[in-house]
PDB file of C-alpha atoms in Angstrom:
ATOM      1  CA  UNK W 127      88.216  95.953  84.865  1.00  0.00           C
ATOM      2  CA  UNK W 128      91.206  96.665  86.493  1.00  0.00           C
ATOM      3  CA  UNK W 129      90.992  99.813  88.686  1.00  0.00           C
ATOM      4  CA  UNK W 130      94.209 102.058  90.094  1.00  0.00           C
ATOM      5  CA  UNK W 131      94.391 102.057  94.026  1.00  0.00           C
ATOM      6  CA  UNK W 132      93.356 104.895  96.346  1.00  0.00           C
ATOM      7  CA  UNK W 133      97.025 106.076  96.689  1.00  0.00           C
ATOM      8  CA  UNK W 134      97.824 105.604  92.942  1.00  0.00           C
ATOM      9  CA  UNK W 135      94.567 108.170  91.632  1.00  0.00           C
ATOM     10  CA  UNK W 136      96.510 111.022  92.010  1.00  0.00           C
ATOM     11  CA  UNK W 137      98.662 109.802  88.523  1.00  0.00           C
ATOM     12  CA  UNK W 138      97.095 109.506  84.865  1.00  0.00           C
ATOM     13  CA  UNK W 139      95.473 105.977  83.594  1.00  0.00           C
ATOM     14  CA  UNK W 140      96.836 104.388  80.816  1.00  0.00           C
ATOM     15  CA  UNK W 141      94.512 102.278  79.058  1.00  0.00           C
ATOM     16  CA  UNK W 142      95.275  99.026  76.860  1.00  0.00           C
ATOM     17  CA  UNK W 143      92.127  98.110  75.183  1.00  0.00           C
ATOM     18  CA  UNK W 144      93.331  94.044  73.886  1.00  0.00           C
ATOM     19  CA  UNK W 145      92.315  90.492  73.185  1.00  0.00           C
ATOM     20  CA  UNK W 146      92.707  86.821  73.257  1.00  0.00           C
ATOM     21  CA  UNK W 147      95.284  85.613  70.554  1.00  0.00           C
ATOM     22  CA  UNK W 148      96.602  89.356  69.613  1.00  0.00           C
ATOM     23  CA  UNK W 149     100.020  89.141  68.797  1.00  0.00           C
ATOM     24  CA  UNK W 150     100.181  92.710  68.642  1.00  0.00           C
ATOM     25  CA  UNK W 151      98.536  93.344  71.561  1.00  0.00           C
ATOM     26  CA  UNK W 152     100.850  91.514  73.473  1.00  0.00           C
ATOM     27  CA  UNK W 153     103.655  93.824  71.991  1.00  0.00           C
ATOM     28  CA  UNK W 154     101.919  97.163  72.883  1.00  0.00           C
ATOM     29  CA  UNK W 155     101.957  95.699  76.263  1.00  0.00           C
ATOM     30  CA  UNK W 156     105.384  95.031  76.480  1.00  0.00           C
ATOM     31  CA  UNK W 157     106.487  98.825  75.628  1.00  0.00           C
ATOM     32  CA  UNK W 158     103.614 100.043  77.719  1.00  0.00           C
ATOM     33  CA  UNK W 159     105.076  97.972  80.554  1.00  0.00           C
ATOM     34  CA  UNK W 160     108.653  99.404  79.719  1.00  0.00           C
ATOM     35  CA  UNK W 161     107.284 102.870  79.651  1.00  0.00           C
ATOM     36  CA  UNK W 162     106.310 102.398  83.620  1.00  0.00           C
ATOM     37  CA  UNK W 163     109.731 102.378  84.571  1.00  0.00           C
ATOM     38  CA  UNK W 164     110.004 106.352  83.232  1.00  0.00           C
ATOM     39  CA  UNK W 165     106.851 107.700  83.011  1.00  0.00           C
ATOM     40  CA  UNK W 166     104.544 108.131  85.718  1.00  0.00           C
ATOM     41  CA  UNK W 167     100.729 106.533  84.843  1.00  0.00           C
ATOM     42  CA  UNK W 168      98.612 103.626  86.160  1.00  0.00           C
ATOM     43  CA  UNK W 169      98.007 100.571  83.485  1.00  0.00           C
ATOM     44  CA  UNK W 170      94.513  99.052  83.088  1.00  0.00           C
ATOM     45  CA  UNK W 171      93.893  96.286  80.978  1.00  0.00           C
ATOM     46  CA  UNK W 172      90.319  96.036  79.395  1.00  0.00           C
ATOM     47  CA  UNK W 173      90.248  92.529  77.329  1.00  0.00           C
ATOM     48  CA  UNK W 174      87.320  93.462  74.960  1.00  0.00           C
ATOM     49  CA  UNK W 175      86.176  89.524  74.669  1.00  0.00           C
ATOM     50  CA  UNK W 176      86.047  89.136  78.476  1.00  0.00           C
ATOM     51  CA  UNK W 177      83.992  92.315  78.810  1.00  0.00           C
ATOM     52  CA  UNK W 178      81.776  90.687  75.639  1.00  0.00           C
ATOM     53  CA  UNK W 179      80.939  87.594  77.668  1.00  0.00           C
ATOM     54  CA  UNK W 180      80.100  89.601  80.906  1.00  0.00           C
ATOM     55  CA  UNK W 181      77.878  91.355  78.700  1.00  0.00           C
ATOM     56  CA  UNK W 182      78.920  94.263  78.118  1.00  0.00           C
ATOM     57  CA  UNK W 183      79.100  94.789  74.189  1.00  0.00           C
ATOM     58  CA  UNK W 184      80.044  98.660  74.484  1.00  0.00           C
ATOM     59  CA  UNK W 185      84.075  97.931  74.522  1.00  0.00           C
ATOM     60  CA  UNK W 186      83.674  95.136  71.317  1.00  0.00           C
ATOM     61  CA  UNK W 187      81.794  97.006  69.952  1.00  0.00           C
ATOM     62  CA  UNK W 188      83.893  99.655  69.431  1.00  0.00           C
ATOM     63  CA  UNK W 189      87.265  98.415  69.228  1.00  0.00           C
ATOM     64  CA  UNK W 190      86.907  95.121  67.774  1.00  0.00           C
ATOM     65  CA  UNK W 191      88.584  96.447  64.628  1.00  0.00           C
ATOM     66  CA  UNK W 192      90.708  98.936  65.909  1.00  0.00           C
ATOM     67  CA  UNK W 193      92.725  96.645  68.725  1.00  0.00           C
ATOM     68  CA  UNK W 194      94.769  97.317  70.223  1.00  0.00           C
ATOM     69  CA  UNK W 195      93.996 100.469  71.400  1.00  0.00           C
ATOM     70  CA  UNK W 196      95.778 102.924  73.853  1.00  0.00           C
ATOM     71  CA  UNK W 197      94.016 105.664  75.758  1.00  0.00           C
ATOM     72  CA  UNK W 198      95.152 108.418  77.683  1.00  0.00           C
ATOM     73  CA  UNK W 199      92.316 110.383  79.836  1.00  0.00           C
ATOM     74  CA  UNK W 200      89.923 110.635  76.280  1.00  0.00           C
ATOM     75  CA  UNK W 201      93.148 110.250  73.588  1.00  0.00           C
ATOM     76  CA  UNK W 202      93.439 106.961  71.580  1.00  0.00           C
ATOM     77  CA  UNK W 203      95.596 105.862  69.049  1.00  0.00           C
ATOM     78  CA  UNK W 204      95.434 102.496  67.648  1.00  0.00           C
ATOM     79  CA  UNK W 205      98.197  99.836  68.438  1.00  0.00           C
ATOM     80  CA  UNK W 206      99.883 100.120  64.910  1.00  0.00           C
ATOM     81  CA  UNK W 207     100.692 103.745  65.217  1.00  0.00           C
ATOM     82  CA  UNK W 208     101.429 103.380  68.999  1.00  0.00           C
ATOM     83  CA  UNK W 209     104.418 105.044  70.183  1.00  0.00           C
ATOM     84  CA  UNK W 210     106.367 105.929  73.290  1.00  0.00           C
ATOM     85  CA  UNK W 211     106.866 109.331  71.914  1.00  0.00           C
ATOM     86  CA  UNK W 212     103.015 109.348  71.934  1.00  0.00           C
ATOM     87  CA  UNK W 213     102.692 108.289  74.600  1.00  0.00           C
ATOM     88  CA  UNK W 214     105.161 110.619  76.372  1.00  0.00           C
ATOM     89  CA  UNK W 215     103.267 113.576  75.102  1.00  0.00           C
ATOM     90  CA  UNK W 216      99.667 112.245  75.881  1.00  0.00           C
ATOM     91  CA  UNK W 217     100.859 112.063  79.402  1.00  0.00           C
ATOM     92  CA  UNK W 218     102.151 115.667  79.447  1.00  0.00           C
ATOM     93  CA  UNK W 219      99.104 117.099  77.941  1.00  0.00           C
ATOM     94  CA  UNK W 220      96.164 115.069  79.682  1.00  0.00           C
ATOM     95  CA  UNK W 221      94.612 115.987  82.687  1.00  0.00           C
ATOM     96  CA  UNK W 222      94.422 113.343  85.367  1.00  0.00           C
ATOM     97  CA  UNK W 223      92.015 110.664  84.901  1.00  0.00           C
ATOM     98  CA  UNK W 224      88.533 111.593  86.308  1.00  0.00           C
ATOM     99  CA  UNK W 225      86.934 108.034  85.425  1.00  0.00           C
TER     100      UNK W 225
END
């Protein structure tokens, strides 16, 4: 999994819960990417497959139906209903990430 550097903790992780072959996915990226360029947050991508074959079943396990998924420091909203507005205002109201 994709961890935020030392001197990038201090702002809010953003993450993109996806998979192989999701065309949405790849679209919720896109405006999550876009989003960067105003609003200040760290992006980490979890591929739930990859995780799956490294043995880890906790991330397919729970998302497998739901992706994607975007969370904000304990907030999630799946991919369909994802918005920048959304996002915007997870960002204002979450504390920083403590992961």
């Amino acid at each position: 999994r994709d961890q935020p550097t030392n001197n990038q903790s201090m702002r809010a992780v953003v993450r993109l819960f996806t998979a192989p072959q999701c065309a949405l996915c790849e679209s919720t990226k896109v405006v999550l990417q876009a989003a960067r360029l105003s609003l200040p947050f760290d992006l980490c991508e979890v591929d739930i497959a990859q995780e799956l074959r490294a043995g880890d079943r906790t991330f397919f396990d729970r998302y497998r139906h739901r992706i994607p998924v975007v969370a904000v420091n304990g907030q999630e909203i799946d991919g369909h209903q994802f918005t920048y507005s959304w996002l915007e205002d997870a960002l204002k109201l979450s504390p920083l990430d403590e992961d």
